[in-house]
Every structure is written in C-alpha cells, then in structure tokens.
PDB file of C-alpha atoms in Angstrom:
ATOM      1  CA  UNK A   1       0.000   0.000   0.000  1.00  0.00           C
ATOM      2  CA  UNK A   2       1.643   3.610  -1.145  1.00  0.00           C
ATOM      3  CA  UNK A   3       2.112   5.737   1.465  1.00  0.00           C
ATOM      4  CA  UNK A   4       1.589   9.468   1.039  1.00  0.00           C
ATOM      5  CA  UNK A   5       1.192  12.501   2.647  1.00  0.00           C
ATOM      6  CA  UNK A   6      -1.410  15.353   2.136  1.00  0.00           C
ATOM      7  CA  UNK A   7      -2.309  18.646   2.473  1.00  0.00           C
ATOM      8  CA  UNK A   8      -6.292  19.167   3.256  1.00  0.00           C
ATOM      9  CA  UNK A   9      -8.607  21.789   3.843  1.00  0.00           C
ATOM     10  CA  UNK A  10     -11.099  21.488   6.915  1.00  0.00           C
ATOM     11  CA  UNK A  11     -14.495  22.550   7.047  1.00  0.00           C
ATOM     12  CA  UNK A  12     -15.282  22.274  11.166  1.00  0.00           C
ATOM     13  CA  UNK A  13     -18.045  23.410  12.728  1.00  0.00           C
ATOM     14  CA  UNK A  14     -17.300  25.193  15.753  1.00  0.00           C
ATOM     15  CA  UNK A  15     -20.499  25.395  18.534  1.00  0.00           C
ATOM     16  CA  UNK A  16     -19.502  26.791  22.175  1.00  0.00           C
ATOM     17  CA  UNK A  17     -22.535  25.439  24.110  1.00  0.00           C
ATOM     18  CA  UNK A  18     -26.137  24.210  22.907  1.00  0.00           C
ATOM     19  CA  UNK A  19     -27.327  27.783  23.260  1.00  0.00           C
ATOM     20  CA  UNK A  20     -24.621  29.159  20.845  1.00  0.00           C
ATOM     21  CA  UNK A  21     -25.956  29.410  16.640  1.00  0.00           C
ATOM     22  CA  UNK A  22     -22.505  28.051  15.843  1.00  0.00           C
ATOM     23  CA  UNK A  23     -20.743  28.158  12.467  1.00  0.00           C
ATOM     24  CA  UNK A  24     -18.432  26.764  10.194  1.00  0.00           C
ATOM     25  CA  UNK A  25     -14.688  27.878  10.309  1.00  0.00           C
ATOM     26  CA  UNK A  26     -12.164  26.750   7.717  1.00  0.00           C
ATOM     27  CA  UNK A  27      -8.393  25.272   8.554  1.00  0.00           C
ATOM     28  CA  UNK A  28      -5.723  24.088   6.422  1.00  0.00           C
ATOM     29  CA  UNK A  29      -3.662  21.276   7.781  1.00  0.00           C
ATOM     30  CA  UNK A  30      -0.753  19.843   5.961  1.00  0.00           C
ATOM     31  CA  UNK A  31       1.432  17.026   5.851  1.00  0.00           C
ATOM     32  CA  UNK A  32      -0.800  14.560   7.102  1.00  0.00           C
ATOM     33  CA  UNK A  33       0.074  11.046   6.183  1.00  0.00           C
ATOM     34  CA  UNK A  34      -2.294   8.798   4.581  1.00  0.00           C
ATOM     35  CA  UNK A  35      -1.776   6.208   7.273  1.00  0.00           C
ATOM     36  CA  UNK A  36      -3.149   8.767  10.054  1.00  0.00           C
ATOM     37  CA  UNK A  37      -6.635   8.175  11.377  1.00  0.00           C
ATOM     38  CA  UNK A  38      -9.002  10.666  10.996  1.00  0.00           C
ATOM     39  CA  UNK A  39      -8.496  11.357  14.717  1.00  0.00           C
ATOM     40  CA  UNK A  40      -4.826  11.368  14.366  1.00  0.00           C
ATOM     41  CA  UNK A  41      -5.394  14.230  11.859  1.00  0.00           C
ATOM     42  CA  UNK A  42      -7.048  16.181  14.114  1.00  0.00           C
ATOM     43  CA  UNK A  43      -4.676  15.975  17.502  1.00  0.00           C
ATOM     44  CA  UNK A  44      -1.944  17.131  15.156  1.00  0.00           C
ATOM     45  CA  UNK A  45      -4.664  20.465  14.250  1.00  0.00           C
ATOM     46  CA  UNK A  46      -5.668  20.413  18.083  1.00  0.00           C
ATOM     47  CA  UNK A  47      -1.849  20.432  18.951  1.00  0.00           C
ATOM     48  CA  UNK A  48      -1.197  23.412  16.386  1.00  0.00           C
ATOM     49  CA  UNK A  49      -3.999  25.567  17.939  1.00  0.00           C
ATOM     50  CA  UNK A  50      -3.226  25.235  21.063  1.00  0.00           C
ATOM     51  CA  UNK A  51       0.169  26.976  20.420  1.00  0.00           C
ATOM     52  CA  UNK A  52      -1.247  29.371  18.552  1.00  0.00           C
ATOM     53  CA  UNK A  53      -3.203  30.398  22.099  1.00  0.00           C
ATOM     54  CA  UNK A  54      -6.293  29.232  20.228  1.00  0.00           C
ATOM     55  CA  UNK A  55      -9.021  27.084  21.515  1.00  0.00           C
ATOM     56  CA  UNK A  56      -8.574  23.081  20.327  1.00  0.00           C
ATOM     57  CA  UNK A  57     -11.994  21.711  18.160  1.00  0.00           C
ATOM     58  CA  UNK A  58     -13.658  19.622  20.869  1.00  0.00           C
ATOM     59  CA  UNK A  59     -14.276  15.846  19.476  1.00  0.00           C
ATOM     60  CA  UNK A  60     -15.986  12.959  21.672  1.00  0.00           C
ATOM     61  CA  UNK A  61     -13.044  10.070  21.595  1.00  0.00           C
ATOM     62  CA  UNK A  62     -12.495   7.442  23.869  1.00  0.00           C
ATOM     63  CA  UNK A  63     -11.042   3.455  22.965  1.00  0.00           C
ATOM     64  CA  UNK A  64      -9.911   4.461  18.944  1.00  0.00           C
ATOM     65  CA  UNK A  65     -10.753   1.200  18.467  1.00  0.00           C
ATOM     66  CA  UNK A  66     -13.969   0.903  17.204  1.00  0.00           C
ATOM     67  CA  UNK A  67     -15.786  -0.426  20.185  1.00  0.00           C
ATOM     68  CA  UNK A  68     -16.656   2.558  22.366  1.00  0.00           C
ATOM     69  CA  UNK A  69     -18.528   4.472  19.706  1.00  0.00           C
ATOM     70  CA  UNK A  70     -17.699   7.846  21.256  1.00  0.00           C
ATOM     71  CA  UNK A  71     -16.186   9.281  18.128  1.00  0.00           C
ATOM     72  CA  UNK A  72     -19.588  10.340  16.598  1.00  0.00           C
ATOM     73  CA  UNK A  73     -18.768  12.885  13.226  1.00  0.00           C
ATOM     74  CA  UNK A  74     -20.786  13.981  10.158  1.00  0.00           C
ATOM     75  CA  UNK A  75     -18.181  13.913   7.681  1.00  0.00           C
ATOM     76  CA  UNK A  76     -18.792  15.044   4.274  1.00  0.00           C
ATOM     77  CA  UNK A  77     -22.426  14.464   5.102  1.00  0.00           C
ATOM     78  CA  UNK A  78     -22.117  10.823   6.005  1.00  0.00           C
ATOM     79  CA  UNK A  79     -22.026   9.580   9.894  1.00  0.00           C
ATOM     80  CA  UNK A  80     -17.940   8.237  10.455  1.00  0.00           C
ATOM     81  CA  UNK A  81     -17.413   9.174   6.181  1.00  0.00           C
ATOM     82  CA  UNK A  82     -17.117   7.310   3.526  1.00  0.00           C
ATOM     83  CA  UNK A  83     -16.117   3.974   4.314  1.00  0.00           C
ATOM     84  CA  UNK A  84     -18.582   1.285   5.247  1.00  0.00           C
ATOM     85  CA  UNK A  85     -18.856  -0.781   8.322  1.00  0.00           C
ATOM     86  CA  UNK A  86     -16.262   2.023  10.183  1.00  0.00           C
ATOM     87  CA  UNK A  87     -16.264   4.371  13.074  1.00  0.00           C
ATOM     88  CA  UNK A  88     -14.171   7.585  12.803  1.00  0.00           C
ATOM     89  CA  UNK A  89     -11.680   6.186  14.609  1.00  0.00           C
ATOM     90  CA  UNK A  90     -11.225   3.824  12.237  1.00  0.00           C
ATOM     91  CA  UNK A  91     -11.428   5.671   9.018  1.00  0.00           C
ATOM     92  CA  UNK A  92      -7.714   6.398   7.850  1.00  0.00           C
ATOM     93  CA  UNK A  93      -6.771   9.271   5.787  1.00  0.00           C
ATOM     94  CA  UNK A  94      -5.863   7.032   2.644  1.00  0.00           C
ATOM     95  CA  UNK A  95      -9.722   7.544   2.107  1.00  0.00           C
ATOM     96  CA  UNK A  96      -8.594  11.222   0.872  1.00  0.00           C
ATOM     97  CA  UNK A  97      -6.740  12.934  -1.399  1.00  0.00           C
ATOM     98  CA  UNK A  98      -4.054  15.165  -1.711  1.00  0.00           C
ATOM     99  CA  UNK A  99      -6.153  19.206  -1.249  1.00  0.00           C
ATOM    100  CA  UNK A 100      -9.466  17.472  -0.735  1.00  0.00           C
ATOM    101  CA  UNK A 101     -11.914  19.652   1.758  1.00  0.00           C
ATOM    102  CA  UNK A 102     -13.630  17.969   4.119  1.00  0.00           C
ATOM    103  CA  UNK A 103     -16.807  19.201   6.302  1.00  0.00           C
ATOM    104  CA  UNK A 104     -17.354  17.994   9.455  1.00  0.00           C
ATOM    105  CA  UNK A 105     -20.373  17.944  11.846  1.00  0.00           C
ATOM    106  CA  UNK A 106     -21.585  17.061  14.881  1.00  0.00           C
ATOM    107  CA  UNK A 107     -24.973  14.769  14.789  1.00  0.00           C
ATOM    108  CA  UNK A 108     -28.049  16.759  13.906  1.00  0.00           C
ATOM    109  CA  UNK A 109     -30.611  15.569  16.170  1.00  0.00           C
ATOM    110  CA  UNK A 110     -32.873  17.585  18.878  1.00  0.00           C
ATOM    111  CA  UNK A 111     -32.578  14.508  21.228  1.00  0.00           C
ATOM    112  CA  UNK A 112     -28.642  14.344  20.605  1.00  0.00           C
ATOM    113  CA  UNK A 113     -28.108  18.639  21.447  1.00  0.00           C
ATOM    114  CA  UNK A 114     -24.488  19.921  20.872  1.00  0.00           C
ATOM    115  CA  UNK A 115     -22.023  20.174  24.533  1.00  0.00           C
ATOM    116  CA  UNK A 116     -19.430  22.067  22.064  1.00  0.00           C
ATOM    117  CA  UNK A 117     -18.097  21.615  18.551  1.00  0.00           C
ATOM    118  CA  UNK A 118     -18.538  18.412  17.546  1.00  0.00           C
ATOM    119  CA  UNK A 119     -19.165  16.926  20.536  1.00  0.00           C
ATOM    120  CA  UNK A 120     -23.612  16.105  21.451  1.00  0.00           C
ATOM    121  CA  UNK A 121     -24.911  14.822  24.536  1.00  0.00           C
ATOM    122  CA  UNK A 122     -26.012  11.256  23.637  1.00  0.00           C
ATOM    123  CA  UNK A 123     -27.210  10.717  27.479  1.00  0.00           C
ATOM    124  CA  UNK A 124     -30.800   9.778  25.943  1.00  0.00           C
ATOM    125  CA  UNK A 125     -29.396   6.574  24.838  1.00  0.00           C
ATOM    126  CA  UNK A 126     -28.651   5.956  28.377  1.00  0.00           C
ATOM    127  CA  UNK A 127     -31.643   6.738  29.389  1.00  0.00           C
ATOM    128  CA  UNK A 128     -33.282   4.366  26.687  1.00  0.00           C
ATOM    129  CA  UNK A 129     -30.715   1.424  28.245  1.00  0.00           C
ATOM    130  CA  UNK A 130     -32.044   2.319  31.833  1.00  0.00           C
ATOM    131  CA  UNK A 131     -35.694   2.073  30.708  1.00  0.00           C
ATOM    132  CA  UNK A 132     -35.777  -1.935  29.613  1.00  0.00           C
ATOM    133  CA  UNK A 133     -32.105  -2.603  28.217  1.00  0.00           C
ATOM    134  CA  UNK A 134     -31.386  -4.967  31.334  1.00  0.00           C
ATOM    135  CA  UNK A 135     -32.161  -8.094  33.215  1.00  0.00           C
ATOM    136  CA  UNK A 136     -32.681  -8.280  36.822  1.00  0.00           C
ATOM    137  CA  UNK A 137     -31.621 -12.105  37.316  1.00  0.00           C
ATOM    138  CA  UNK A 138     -29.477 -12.912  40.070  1.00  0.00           C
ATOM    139  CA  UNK A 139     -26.795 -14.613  38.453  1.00  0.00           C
ATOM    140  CA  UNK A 140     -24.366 -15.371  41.291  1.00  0.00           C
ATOM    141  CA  UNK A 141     -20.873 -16.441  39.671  1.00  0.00           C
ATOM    142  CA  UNK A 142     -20.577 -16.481  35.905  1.00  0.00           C
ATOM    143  CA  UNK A 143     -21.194 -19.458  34.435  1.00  0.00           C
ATOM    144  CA  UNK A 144     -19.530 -21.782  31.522  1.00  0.00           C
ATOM    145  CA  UNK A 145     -20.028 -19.857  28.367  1.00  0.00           C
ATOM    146  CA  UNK A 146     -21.972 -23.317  27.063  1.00  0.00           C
ATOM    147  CA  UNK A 147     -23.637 -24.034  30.233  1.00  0.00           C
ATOM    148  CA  UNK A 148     -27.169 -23.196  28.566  1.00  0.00           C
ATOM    149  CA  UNK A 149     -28.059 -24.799  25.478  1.00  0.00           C
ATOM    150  CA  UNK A 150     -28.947 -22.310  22.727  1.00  0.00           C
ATOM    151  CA  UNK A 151     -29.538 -22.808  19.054  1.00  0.00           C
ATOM    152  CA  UNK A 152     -26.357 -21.369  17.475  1.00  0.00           C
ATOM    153  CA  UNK A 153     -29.047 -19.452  14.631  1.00  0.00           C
ATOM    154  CA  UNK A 154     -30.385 -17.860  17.874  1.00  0.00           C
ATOM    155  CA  UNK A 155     -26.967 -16.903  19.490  1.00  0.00           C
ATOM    156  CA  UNK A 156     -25.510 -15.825  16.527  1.00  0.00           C
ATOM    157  CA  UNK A 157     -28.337 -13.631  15.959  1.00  0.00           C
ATOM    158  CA  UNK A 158     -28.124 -12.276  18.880  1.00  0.00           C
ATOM    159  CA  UNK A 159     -24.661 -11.628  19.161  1.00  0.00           C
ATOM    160  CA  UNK A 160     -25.175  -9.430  15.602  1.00  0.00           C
ATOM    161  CA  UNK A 161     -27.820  -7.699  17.329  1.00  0.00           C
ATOM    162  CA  UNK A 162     -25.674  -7.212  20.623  1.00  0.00           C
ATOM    163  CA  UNK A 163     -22.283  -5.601  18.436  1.00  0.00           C
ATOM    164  CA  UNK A 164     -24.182  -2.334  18.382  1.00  0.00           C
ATOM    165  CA  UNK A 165     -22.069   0.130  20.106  1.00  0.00           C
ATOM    166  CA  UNK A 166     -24.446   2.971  20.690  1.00  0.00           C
ATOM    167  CA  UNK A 167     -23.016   5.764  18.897  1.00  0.00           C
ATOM    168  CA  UNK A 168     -25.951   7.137  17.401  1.00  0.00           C
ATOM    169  CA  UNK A 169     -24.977   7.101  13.162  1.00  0.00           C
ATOM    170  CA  UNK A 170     -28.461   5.365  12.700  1.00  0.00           C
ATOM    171  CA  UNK A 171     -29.875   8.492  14.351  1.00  0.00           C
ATOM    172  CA  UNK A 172     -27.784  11.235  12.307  1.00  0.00           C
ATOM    173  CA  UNK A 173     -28.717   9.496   9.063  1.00  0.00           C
ATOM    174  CA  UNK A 174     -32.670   9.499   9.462  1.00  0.00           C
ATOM    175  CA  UNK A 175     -34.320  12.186   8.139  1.00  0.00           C
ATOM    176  CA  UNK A 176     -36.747  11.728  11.198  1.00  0.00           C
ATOM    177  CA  UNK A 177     -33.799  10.910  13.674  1.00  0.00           C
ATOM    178  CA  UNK A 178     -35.042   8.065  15.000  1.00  0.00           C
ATOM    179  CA  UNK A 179     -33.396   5.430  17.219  1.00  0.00           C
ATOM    180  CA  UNK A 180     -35.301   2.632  16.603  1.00  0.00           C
ATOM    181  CA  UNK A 181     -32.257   0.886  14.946  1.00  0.00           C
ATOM    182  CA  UNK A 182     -30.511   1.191  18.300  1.00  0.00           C
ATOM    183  CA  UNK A 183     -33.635   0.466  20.671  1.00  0.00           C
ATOM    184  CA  UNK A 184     -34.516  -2.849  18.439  1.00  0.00           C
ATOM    185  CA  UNK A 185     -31.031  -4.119  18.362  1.00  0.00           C
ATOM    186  CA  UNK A 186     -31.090  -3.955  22.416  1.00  0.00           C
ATOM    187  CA  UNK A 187     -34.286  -4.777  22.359  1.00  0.00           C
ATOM    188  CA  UNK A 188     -33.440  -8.064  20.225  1.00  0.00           C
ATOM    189  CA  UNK A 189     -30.326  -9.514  21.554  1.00  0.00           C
ATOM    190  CA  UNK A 190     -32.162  -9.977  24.974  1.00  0.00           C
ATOM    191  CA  UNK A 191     -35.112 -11.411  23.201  1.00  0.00           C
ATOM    192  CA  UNK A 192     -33.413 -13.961  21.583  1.00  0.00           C
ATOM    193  CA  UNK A 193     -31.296 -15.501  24.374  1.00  0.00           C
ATOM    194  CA  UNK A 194     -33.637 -17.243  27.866  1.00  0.00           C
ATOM    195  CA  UNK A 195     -31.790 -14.542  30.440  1.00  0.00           C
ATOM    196  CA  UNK A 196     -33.926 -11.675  28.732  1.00  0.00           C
ATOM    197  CA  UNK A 197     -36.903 -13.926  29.676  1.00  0.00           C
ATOM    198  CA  UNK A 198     -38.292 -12.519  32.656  1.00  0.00           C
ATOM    199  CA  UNK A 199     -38.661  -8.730  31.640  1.00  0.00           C
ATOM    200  CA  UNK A 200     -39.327  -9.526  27.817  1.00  0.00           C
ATOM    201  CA  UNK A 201     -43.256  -8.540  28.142  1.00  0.00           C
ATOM    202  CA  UNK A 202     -42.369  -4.851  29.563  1.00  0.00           C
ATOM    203  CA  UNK A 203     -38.593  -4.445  28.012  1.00  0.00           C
ATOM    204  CA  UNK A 204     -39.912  -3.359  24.652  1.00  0.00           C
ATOM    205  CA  UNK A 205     -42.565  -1.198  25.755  1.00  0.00           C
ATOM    206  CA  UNK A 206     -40.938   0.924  28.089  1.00  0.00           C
ATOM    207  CA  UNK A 207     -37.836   1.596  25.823  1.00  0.00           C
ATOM    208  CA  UNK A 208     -40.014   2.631  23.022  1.00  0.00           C
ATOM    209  CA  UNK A 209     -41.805   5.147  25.530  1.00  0.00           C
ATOM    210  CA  UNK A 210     -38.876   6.568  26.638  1.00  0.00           C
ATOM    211  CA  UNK A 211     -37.142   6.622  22.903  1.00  0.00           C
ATOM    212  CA  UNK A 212     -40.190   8.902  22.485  1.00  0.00           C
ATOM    213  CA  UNK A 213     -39.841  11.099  25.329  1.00  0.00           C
ATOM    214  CA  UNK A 214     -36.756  11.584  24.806  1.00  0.00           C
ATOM    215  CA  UNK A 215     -37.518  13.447  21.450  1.00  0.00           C
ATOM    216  CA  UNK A 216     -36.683  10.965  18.820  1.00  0.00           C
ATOM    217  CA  UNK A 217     -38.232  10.309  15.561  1.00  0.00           C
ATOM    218  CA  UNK A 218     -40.357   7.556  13.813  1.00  0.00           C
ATOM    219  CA  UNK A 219     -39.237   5.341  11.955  1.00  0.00           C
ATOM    220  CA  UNK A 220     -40.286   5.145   7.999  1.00  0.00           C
ATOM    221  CA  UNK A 221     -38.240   1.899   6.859  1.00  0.00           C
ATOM    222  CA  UNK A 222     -36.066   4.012   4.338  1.00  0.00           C
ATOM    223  CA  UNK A 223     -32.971   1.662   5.329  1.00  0.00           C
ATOM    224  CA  UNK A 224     -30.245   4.871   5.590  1.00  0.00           C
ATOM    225  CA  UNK A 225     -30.083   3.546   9.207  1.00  0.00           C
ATOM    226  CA  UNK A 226     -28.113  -0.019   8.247  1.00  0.00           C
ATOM    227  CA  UNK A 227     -26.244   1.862   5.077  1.00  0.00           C
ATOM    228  CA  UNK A 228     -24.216   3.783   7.503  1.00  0.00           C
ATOM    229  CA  UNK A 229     -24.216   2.026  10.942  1.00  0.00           C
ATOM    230  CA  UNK A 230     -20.425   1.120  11.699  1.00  0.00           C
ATOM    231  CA  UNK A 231     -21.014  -2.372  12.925  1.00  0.00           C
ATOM    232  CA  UNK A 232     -23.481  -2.745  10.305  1.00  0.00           C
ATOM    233  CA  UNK A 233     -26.930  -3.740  12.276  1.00  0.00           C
ATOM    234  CA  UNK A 234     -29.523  -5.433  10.636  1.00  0.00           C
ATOM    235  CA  UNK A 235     -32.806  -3.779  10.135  1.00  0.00           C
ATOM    236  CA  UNK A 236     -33.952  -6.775  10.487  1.00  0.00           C
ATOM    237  CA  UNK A 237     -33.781  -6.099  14.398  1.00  0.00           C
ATOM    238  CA  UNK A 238     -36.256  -3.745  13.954  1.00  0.00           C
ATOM    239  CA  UNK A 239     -39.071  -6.242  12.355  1.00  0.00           C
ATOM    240  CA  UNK A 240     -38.288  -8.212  15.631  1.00  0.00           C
ATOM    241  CA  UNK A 241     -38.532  -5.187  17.792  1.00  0.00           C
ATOM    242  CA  UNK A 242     -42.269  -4.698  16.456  1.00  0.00           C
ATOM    243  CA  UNK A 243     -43.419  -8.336  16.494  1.00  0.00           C
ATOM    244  CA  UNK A 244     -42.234  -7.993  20.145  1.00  0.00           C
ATOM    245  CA  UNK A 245     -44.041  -4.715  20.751  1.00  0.00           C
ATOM    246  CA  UNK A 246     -46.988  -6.200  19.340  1.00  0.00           C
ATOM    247  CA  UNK A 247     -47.229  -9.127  21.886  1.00  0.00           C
ATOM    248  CA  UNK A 248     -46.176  -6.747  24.751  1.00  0.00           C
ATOM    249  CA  UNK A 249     -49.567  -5.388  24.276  1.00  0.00           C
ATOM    250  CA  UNK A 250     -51.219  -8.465  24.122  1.00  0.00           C
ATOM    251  CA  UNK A 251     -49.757  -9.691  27.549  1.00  0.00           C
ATOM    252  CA  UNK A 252     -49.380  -6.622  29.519  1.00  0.00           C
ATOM    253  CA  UNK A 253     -51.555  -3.984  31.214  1.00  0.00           C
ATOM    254  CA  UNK A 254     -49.203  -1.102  29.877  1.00  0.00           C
TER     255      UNK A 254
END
C-alpha cells in the first residue's frame, strides 16, 4: 500500500454550548500522512492551535478502536465518512486525497443537542438502556459460556444484534432521527437468548416510551439507518422489535 502525505482543507463546525448558533470555520492542515486516522489528523490540528493560544476543536473520543462508539462525526455528510462498516476512529486518511476539503459535523438531532463543537450529549441513549435494556436475574458467579443450550441461529443472531455500540450514526442518518435501529437491536439480543426472559413482556414497551420522550423520531423503513451504521446492524432487528411490541400489548396492562 503507497504511502503518502497530504495537504487538506477542513471545514469544522465550531459550537460553544447548545445555546450558541454556531458556524463553520475553515483550517488548512498539511502534511498529514495517509496512514493517520481521521483522529490522528485532528490531535496534530488540536496540537497546532493550542500553540497558537487558540481554543482546540472539541471531538468525543475514547477506545480508537472501534468499540466505544464515542467518536460520533458527520463527515462530508455521512455519519464516520465514507467507508462502510467504520467508526471515525477507524477511518484512515488514505480515504482522501491530496487538497481534498472535508466538512465535518456534529450529529443533527434535537434529542442528541451539541455540549461544544462536535461533541452532542447522547445521554438519551442511556436513558433508553435504563428504561428496559437490562435483566434483573441474580446470576451469582458467571457461568460456563456453554452451560445453557442455545440454538447457534439464535446466538448468533443475537450476538449481531448485541455488536451495536451505541453511537448514534443510525440516528444522524434518518431524516426523522429516529433510534429505533438502536432500541430494536437492544431490544433483540435480549429477546433472543432465555436470560432476557423474565422482563421480555415490559422491556420493549418501556424503551419505546422513553425513545419517544426523549424526542426521537419515527421510523419510515427508508434503510439509511443499516447503510451507515459502523457495525453494520440489521434492520432486520427492527421487524423483531415490532413483532415484540406487538405481543407486549397483548400480555401486559401497559
């Protein structure tokens, strides 16, 4: 693989608090090398405003590994750019070219509202998660990973649904910013396994009234929530999440 290096233009929004209108601001960077991360490319702009006495872009970041799903970016109007199946972190600068300009945004979504720059406050995902995205088994000690028999079409399943990391690209990309893709991936990989047994009749139902009270969208099947989600979740999950809905109110008083 050729490596190179590149001089780039950068389109970054720049947002003090949720109350600020925010703006675009424009920065040239040079010499980055095509083997950089995106992330990479901006510490070395961070490091070069900060001894200019200027104010570093704030950027959500955490594992830059692909699991944490902290480093949530629009860029060049696609959640985590222009590779498929990757999380900023992961995106490399070989996906540019030499005096490219690239924009980058935070998520647009009321329920996800800007902290500063690019960085939102995805808290309502928590809040989703504390809703129904648990079981309240006492489990004692862990057990053997085998130790309860489960068809492997069910586990595997499951552990698709269960690779979802939370970081909100199937939100950014709706045009209706809606999280079902998120809520019905939870809400299936503890479906499909016997430990999300005993809250499966109210699990569904209470994450889907908090997703909405939380200020989140609905959801119109148009599929740009799987084209750009890094870990690539079915929507699938969210045919499951609705059977399931459907039978919570059949068997509960909610």
């Amino acid at each position: 693989m050729e490596h190179y290096t590149m001089n780039l233009t950068l389109k970054v929004w720049r947002q003090k608090n949720k109350k600020d209108k925010g703006g675009f601001e424009t920065y040239s960077v040079s010499g980055i090398s095509s083997e950089m991360s995106f992330l990479e490319m901006f510490d070395v702009l961070n490091e070069r405003l900060v001894v200019e006495g200027k104010d570093p872009i704030a950027f959500d970041h955490d594992c830059r590994e692909g699991i944490c799903g902290m480093c949530s970016m629009y860029i060049n109007g696609r959640p985590h750019g222009p590779w498929e199946g990757t999380t900023t972190c992961q995106l490399h600068m070989r996906a540019f070219k030499d005096g490219d300009t690239i924009v980058v945004e935070p998520w647009r979504a009321n329920a996800f509202p800007v902290v500063k720059d690019l960085v939102v406050d995805r808290s309502s995902f928590d809040r989703i998660i504390q809703a129904g995205g648990y079981i309240s088994v006492n489990t004692g000690n862990a057990v053997d990973a085998n130790a309860i028999p489960i068809e492997k079409d069910k586990a595997d399943t499951a552990f698709a649904a269960a690779a979802c990391i939370g970081c909100g690209a199937c939100v950014a990309a709706c045009k209706n910013s809606s999280a079902l893709l998120f809520v019905s991936a939870k809400v299936s990989h503890l479906a499909l396994l016997p430990q999300g047994g005993p809250e499966r009749k109210t699990r569904v139902h209470d994450m889907i009234a908090q997703m909405d009270k939380e200020g989140f969208g609905s959801c119109t099947a148009t599929g740009a929530c799987e084209a750009v989600c890094p870990k690539e979740i079915s929507i699938q999950n969210i045919a499951r999440l609705n059977a399931e809905y459907a039978h919570s109110g059949l068997t509960t008083d909610k």
